[in-house]
Coordinates of C-alpha atoms and ligand atoms in Angstrom, one line a residue:
X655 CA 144.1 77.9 118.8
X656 CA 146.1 80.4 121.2
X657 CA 145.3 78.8 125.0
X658 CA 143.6 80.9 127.6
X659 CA 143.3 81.0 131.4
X660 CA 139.6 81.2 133.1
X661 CA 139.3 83.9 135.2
X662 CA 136.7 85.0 138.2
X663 CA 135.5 88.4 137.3
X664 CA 138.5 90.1 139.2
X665 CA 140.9 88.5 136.8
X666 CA 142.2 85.8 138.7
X667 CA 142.9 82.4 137.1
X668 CA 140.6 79.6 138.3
X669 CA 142.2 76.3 139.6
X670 CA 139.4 74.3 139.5
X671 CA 136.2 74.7 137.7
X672 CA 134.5 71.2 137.9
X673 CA 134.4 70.3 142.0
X674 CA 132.8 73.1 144.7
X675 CA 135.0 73.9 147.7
X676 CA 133.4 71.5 150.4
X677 CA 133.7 71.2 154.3
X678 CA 135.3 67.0 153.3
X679 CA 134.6 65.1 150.1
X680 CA 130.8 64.2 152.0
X681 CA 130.9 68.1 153.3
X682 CA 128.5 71.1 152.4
X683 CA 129.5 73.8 150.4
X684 CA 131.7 76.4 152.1
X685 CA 130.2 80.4 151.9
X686 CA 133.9 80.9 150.8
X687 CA 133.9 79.6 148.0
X688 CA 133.0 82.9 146.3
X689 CA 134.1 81.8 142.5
X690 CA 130.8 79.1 143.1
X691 CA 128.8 82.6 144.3
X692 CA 129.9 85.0 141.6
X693 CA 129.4 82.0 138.9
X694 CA 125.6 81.4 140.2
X695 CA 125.1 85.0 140.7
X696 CA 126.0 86.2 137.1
X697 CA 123.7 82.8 135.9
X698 CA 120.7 84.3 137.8
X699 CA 120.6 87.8 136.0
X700 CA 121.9 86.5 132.6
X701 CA 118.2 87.1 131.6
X702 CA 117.0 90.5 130.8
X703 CA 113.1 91.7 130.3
X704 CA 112.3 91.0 126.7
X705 CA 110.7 93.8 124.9
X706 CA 106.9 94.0 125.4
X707 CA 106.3 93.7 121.4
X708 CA 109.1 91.9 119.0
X709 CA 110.4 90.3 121.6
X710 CA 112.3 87.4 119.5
X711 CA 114.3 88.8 116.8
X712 CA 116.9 88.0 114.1
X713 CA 119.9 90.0 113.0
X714 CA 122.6 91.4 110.7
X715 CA 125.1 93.6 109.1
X716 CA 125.3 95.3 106.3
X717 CA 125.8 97.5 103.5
X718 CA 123.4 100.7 102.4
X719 CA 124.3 101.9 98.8
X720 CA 123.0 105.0 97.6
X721 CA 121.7 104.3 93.7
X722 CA 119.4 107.1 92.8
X723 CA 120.1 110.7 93.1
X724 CA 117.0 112.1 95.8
X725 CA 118.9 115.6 96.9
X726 CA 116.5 117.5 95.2
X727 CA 114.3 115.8 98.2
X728 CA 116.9 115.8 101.5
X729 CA 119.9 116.9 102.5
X730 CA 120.3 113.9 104.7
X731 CA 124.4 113.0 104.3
X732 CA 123.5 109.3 103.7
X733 CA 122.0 110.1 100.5
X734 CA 124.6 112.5 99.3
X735 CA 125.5 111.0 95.5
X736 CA 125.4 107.9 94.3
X737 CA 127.5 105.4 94.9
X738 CA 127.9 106.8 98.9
X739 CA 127.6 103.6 101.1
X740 CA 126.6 103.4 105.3
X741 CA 127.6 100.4 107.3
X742 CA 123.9 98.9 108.8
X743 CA 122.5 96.5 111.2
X744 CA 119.1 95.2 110.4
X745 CA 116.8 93.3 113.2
X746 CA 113.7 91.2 112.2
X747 CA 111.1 90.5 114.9
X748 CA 107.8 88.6 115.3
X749 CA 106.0 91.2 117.5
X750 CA 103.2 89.7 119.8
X751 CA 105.1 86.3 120.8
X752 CA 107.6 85.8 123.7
X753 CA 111.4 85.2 123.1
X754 CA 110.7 81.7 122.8
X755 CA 107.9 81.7 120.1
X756 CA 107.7 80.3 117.0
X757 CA 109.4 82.3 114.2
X758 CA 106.1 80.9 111.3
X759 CA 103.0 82.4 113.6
X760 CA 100.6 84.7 111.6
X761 CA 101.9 88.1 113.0
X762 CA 103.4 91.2 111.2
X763 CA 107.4 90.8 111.9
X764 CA 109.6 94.0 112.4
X765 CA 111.9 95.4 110.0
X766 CA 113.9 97.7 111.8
X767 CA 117.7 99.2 110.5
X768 CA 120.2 101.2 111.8
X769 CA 122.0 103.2 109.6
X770 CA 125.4 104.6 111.1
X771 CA 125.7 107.6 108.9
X772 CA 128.2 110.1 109.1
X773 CA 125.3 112.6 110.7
X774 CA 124.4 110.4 113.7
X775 CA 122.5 107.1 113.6
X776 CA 119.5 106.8 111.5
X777 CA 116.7 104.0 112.5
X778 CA 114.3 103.0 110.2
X779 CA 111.5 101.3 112.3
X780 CA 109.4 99.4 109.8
X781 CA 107.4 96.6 109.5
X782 CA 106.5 94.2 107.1
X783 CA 102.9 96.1 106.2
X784 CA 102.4 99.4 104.6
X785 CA 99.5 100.1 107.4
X786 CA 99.1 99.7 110.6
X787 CA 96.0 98.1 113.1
X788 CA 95.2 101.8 114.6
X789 CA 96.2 105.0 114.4
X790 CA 96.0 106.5 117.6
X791 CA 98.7 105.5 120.5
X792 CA 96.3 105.7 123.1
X793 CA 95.1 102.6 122.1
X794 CA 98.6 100.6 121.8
X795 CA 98.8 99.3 125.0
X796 CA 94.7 98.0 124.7
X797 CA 95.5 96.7 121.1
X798 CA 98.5 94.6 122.3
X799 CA 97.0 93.0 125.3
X800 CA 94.9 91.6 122.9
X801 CA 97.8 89.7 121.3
X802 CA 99.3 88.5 124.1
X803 CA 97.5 86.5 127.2
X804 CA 94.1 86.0 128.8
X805 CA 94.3 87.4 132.4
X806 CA 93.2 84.0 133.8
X807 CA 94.0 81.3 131.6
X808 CA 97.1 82.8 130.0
X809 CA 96.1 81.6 127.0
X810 CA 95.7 83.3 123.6
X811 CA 92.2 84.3 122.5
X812 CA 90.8 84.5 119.1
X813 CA 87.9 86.1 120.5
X814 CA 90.0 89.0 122.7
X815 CA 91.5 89.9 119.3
X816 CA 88.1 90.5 117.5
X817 CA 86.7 91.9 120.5
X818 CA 89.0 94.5 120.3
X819 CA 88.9 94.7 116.1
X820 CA 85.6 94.6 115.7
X821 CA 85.2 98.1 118.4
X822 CA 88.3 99.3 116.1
X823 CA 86.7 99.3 112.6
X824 CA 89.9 101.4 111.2
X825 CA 92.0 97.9 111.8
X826 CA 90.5 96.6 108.7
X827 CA 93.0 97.0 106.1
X828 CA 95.6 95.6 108.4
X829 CA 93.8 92.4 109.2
X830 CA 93.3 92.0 105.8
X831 CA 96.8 92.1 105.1
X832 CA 97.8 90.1 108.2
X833 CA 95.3 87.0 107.4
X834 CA 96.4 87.0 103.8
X835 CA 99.6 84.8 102.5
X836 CA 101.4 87.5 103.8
X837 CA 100.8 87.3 107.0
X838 CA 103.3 83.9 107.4
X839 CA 106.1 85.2 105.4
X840 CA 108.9 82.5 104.1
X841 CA 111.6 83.5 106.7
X842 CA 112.7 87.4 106.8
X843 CA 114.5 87.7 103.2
X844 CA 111.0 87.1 101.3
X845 CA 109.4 89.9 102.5
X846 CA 109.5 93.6 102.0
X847 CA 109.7 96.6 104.6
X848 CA 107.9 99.3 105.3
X849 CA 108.2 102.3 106.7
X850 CA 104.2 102.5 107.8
X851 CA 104.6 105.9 109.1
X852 CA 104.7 109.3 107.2
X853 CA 108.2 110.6 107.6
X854 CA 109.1 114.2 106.2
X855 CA 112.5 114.8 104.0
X856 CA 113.6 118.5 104.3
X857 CA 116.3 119.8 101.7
X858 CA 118.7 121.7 101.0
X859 CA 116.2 124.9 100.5
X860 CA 115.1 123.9 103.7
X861 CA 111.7 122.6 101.6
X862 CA 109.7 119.6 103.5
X863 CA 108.5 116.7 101.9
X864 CA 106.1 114.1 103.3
X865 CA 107.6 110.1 102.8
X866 CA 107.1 107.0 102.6
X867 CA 109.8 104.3 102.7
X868 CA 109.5 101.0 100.6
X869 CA 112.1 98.5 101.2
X870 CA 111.3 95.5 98.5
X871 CA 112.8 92.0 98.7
X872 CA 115.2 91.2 96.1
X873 CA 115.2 87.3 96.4
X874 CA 111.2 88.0 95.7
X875 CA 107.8 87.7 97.8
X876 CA 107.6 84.2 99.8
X877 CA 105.1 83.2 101.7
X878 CA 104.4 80.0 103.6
X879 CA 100.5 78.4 103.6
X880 CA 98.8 78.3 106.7
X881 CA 99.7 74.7 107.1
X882 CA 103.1 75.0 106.6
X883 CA 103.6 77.6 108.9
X884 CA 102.0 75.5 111.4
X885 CA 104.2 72.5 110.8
X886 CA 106.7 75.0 111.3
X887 CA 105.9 76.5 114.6
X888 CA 106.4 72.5 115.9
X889 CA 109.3 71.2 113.5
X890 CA 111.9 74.2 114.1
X891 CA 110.5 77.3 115.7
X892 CA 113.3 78.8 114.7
X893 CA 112.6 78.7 110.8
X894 CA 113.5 82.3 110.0
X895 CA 116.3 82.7 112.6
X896 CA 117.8 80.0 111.0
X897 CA 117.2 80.6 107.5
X898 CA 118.5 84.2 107.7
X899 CA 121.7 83.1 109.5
X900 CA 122.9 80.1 107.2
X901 CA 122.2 82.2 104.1
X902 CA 125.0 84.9 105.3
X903 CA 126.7 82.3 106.7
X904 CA 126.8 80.7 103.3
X905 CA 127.3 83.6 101.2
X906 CA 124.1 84.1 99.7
X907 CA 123.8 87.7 101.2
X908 CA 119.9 89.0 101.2
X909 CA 119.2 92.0 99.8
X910 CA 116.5 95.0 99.7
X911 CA 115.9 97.7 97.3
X912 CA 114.8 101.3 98.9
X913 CA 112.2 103.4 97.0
X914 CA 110.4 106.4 98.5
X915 CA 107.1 107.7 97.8
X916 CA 107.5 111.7 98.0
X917 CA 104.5 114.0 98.9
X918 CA 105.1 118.1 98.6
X919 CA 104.7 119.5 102.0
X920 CA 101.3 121.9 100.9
X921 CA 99.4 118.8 99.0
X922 CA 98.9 116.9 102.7
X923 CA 96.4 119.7 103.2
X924 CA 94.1 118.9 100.0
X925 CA 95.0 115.3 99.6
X926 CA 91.8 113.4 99.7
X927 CA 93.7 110.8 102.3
X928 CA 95.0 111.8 105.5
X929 CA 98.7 111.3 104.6
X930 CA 99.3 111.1 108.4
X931 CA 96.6 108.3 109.0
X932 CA 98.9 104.9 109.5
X933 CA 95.9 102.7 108.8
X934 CA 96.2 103.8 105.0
X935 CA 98.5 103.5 102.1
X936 CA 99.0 106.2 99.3
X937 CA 98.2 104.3 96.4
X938 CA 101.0 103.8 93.9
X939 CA 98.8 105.4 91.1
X940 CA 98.9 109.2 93.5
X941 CA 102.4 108.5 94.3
X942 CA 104.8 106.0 92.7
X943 CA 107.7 104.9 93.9
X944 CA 111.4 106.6 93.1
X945 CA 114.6 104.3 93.8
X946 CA 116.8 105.7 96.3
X947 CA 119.5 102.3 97.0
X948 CA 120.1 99.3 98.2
X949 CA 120.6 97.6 101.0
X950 CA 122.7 94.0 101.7
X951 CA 122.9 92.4 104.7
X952 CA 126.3 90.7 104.4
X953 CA 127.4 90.1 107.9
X954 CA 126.0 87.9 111.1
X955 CA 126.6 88.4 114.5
X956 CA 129.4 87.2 116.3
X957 CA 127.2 87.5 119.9
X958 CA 123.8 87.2 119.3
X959 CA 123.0 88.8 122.7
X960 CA 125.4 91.9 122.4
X961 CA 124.7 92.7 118.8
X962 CA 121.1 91.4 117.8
X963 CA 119.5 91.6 121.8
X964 CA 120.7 94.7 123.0
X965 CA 120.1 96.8 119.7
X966 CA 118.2 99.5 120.5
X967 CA 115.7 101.3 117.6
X968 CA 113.8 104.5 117.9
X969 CA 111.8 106.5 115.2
X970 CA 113.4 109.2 117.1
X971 CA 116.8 108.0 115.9
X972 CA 116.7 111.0 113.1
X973 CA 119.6 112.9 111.1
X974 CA 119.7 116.0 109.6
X975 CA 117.7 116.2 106.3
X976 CA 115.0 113.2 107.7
X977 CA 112.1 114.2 110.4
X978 CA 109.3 113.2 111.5
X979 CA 105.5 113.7 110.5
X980 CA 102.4 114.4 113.0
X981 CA 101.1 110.9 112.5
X982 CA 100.0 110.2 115.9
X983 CA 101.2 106.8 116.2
X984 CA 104.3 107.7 114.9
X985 CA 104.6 109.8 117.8
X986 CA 103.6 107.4 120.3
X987 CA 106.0 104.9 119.6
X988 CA 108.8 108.0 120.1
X989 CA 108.3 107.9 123.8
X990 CA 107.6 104.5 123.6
X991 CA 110.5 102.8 121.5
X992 CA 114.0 104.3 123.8
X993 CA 111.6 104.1 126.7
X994 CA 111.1 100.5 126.7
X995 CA 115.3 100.3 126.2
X996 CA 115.7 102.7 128.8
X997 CA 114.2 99.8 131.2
X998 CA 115.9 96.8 129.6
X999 CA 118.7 98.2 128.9
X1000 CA 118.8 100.8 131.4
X1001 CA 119.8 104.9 130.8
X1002 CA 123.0 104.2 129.3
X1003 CA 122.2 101.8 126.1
X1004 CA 122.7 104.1 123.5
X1005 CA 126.5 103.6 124.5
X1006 CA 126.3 100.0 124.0
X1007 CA 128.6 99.1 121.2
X1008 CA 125.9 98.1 118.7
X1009 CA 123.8 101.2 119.4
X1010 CA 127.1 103.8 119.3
X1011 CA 126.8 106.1 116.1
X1012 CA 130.6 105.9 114.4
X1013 CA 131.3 109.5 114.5
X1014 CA 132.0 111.4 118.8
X1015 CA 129.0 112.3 121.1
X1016 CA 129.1 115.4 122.9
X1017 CA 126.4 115.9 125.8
X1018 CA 126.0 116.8 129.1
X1019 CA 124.4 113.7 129.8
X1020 CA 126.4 112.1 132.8
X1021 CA 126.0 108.9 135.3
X1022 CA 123.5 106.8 135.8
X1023 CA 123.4 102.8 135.9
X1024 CA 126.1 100.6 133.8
X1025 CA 128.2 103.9 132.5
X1026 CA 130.9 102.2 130.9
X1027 CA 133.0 104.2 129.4
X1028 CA 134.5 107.2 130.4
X1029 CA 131.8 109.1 131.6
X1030 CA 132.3 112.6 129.6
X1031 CA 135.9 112.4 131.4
X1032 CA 136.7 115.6 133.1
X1033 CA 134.5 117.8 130.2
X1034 CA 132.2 120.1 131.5
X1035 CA 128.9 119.1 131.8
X1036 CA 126.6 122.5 131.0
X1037 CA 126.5 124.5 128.5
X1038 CA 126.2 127.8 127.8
X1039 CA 129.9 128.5 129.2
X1040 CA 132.4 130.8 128.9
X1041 CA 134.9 127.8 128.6
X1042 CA 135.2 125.2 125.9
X1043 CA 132.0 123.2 125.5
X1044 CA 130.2 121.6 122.8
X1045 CA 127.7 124.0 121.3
X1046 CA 124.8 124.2 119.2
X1047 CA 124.3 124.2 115.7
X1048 CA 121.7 126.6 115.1
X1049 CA 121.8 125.5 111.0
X1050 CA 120.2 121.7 112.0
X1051 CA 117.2 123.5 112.9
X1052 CA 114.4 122.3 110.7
X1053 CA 111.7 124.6 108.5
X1054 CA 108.7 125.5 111.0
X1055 CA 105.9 123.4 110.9
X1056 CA 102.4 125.0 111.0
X1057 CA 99.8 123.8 112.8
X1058 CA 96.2 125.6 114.3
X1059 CA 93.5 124.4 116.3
X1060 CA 92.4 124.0 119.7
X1061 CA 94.1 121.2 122.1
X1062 CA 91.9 118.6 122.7
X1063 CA 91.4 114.9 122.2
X1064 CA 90.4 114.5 118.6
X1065 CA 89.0 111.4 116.3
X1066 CA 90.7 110.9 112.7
X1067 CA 88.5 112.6 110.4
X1068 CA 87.5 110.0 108.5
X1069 CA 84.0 109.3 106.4
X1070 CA 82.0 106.3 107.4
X1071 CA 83.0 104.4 104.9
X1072 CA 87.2 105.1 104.4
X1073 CA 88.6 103.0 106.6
X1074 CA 87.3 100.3 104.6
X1075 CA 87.9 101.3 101.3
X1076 CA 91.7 100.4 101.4
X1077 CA 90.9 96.6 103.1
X1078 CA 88.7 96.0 99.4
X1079 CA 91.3 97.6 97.2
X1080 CA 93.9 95.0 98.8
X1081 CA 91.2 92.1 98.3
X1082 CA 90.9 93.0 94.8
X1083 CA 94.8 93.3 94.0
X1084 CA 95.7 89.7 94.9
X1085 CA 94.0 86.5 93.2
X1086 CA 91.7 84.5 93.8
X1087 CA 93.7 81.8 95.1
X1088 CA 94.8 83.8 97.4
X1089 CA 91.7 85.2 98.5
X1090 CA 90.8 81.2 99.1
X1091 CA 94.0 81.7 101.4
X1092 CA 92.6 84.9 103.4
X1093 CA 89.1 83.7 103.5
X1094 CA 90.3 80.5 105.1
X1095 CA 93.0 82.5 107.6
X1096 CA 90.1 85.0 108.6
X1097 CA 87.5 81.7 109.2
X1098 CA 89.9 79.7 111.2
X1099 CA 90.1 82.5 113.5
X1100 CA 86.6 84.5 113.7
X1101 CA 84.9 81.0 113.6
X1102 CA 86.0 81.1 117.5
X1103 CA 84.7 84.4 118.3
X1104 CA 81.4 85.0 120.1
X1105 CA 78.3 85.2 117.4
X1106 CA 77.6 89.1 118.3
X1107 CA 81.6 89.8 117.8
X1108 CA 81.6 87.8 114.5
X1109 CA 78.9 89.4 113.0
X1110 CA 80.1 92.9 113.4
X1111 CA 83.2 92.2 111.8
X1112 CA 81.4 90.8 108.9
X1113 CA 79.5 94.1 108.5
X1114 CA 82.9 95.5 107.6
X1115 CA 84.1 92.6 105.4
X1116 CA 81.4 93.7 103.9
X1117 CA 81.5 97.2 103.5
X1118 CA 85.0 96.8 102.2
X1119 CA 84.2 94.2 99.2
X1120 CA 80.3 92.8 99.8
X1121 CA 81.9 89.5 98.1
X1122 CA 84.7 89.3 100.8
X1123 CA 82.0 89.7 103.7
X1124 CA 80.0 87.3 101.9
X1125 CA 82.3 84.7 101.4
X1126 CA 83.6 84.6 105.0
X1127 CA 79.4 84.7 106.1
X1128 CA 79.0 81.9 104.5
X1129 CA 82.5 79.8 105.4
X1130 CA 81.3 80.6 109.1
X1131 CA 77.7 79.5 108.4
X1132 CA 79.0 76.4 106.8
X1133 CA 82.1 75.3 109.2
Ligands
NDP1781 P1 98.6 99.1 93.1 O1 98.0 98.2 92.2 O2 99.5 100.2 92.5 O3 99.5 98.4 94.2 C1 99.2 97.1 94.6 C2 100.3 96.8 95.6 O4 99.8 95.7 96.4 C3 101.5 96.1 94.9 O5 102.3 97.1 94.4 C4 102.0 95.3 96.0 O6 102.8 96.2 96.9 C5 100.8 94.9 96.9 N1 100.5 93.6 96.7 C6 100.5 92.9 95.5 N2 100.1 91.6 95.8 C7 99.8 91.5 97.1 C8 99.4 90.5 97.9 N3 99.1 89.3 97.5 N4 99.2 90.8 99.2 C9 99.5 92.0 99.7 N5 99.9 93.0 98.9 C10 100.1 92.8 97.7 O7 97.5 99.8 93.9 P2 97.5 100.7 95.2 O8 98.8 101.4 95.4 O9 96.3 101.5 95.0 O10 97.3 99.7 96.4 C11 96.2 98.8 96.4 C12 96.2 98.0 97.6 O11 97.5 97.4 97.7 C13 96.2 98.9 98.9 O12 94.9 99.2 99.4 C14 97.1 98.2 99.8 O13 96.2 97.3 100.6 C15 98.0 97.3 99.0 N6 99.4 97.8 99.0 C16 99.6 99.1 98.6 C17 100.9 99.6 98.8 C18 101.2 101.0 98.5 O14 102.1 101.6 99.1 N7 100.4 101.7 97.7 C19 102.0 98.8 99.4 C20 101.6 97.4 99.7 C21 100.3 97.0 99.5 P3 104.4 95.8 97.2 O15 105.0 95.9 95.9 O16 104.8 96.9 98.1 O17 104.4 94.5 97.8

């Protein structure tokens, strides 16, 4: 291996990195030994803040492959013909624990990719559930203090959480997906991805389409049992981590096949489910699925920090040909998502290498803290100009989107019983095994919330499948 020098940060070798410079061999530490400061000084800010939600996170390269021909849906470049392939990096997260967690606890886990296609980056900002606890993202920052820490004991609560669910009724379906077997996934390649959010596709023809995104696990659903996952959490927290990083590392490269779920722009008006609610699914049987690729993830990081800590995903990562929807939450977490790397990773991060699309950027946008490269050089920074500088492209623009009403702070429409209706069709798809599973789950967690906070919950167990409420009724009654 080729030998090199240590350096200070200034680029001068180091004599000695094992003794301190000391007034005698007995002697303090002299101020001047300023290789000692700037070593202990870069040691004390090697930390970062952690993102508030996914905050411990695996990642990878890889490979998108277009398989199916969509363009009669999108124009978007990445899904020109078949065949076309876009380099990727995919990070999986647990979301409510802190860096340091455990990889098995019951959680949704992230499923976020960034494709670099030749438009721009596109991120993909998924999770591992179709749906969503709420729908509104006024209540985000409520909904995850719930998940995270008691104010005095900085402990977690089973009561905070079904304090909070059981005065948020529309949360239903996802708890029921959460305390079933899916809930612990096997590691991050036995689980599929969704997109959650209503996205729209806009053609050629400039026609919009409502979407869905599907990303299903080729190496097959794997779940872990509640024990298991538990043994886990204490044996090697670091279960998927490490399972995800041997596999690449070994060859056996994971991979997920894409399918879309595509909704004519005019039908979101008369379709009997609010396409743009994120607590609900559109069932298979209204919309199926139509392959659109495949995507491998073939590559690990060489720095987990560089490439896996300081990638950066926004819905609001878009490219020509995908947009957005007016699902609420959706729009929410498009302030939210660059925000929160604006403060970790400060104004600049979209520069960092793992966050750089491939093809040039062009802005005005100048300065600010860590601006490492060359800072738009001598370029003019404004535009309209009568010089040479970047312009607009007035044929991105996208179709109009209408919309009427008055502003003002409005409730999902929703019937009294439809946010519950979903939660039963998802406790009648799996089997009954399984339902032992999720009956168990939910018990071992209600049965430590106060009586007046259980038995509200129940009521919607109920209302959702009156077996399901009954069962967990009487596995509370009885435990
Ligand atoms: P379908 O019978 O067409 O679909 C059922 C879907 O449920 C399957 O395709 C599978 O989705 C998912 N599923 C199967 N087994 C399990 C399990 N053990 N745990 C969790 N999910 C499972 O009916 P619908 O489309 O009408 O959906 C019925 C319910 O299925 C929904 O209310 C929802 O809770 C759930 N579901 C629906 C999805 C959708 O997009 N329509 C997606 C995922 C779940 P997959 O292949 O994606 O794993």
């Amino acid at each position: 291996m080729k030998k090199t020098d240590l350096t200070t940060a200034n680029g001068r070798k180091v004599d000695n990195n094992q003794n301190s410079l000391t007034a005698g061999s007995r002697g303090p530490v002299l101020m001047q030994d300023v290789y000692l400061q700037e070593k202990l000084a870069h040691f004390d800010r090697e930390e970062i803040p952690e993102r508030i939600v996914h905050a411990k996170g695996a990642g990878a390269h890889g490979t998108f492959t277009v398989t199916n021909d969509i363009t009669k849906y999108t124009k978007a470049d990445i899904f020109s013909e078949v065949g076309k392939q876009t380099r990727t990096f995919t990070r999986f997260s647990t979301v409510g624990g802190e860096r340091g967690s455990a990889d098995t606890a019951r959680d949704p886990r992230g499923f976020a990719t960034k494709f670099y296609t030749d438009e721009g980056n596109w991120d993909l900002v998924g999770n591992n559930t179709p749906v969503f606890f709420i729908r509104d993202p006024l209540k985000f920052p409520d909904f995850i203090h719930t998940q995270k820490r008691m104010p005095d004991s900085n402990l977690k609560s089973d009561n905070m959480m079904w304090d909070f669910w059981s005065k948020s009724p529309e949360s239903l379906h996802q708890i029921t997906t959460l305390f079933s077997n899916r809930g612990t996934p096997d590691g991050y390649r036995h689980m599929n991805g969704y997109s959650s959010h209503t996205y729209s596709f806009i053609n050629a023809d400039n026609e919009r389409f409502w979407v869905k995104f599907h990303l299903k696990t080729v190496q097959g659903i794997k779940n872990l049992s509640a024990d298991e996952a538990t043994r886990l959490a204490g044996t090697n927290p670091d279960y998927a981590i490490e399972d995800l990083f041997v596999s690449i590392k070994n060859g056996d490269f994971p991979s997920w096949k894409m399918y879309v779920q595509i909704m004519p722009e005019a039908e979101a008006e008369s379709y009997a489910i609010n396409p743009f609610d994120v607590t609900k699914v559109w069932p298979h049987g209204d919309y199926p699925l139509i392959e659109v690729g495949v995507l491998e993830l073939n590559k690990n990081p060489r720095n987990y920090f560089s490439e896996v800590e300081q990638a950066a995903f926004s819905p609001s990562n878009k490219v020509p040909g995908i947009g957005l929807s007016p699902d609420k939450m959706l729009q929410g977490r498009l302030f939210s998502y660059p925000d929160t790397q604006r403060y970790r990773l400060g104004v600049n991060y979209n520069s960092l290498p793992i966050n750089k699309p491939d093809g040039e950027v062009h802005n005005g946008y100048r300065n600010g803290f860590m601006r490492f490269d060359d800072n738009g050089g001598d370029s003019l920074n404004y535009e309209p100009s009568h010089y040479t500088v970047p312009t607009e492209s007035p044929e991105m623009a996208e179709p109009p989107l209408k919309i009427s009403g008055d502003a003002d702070r409005y409730a999902y429409e929703t019937d009294e019983n439809s946010d519950f209706v979903q939660a039963g069709n998802l406790y009648k798809v799996i089997s009954e095994s399984e339902r032992q599973d999720l009956i168990a789950n939910i018990v071992g967690s209600l049965g430590k919330a106060e009586k007046e906070i259980r038995d509200l919950q129940i009521s919607y167990f109920k209302k959702a499948d009156m077996e399901y409420g009954i069962r967990i009724e009487e596995a509370i009654a009885n435990s």
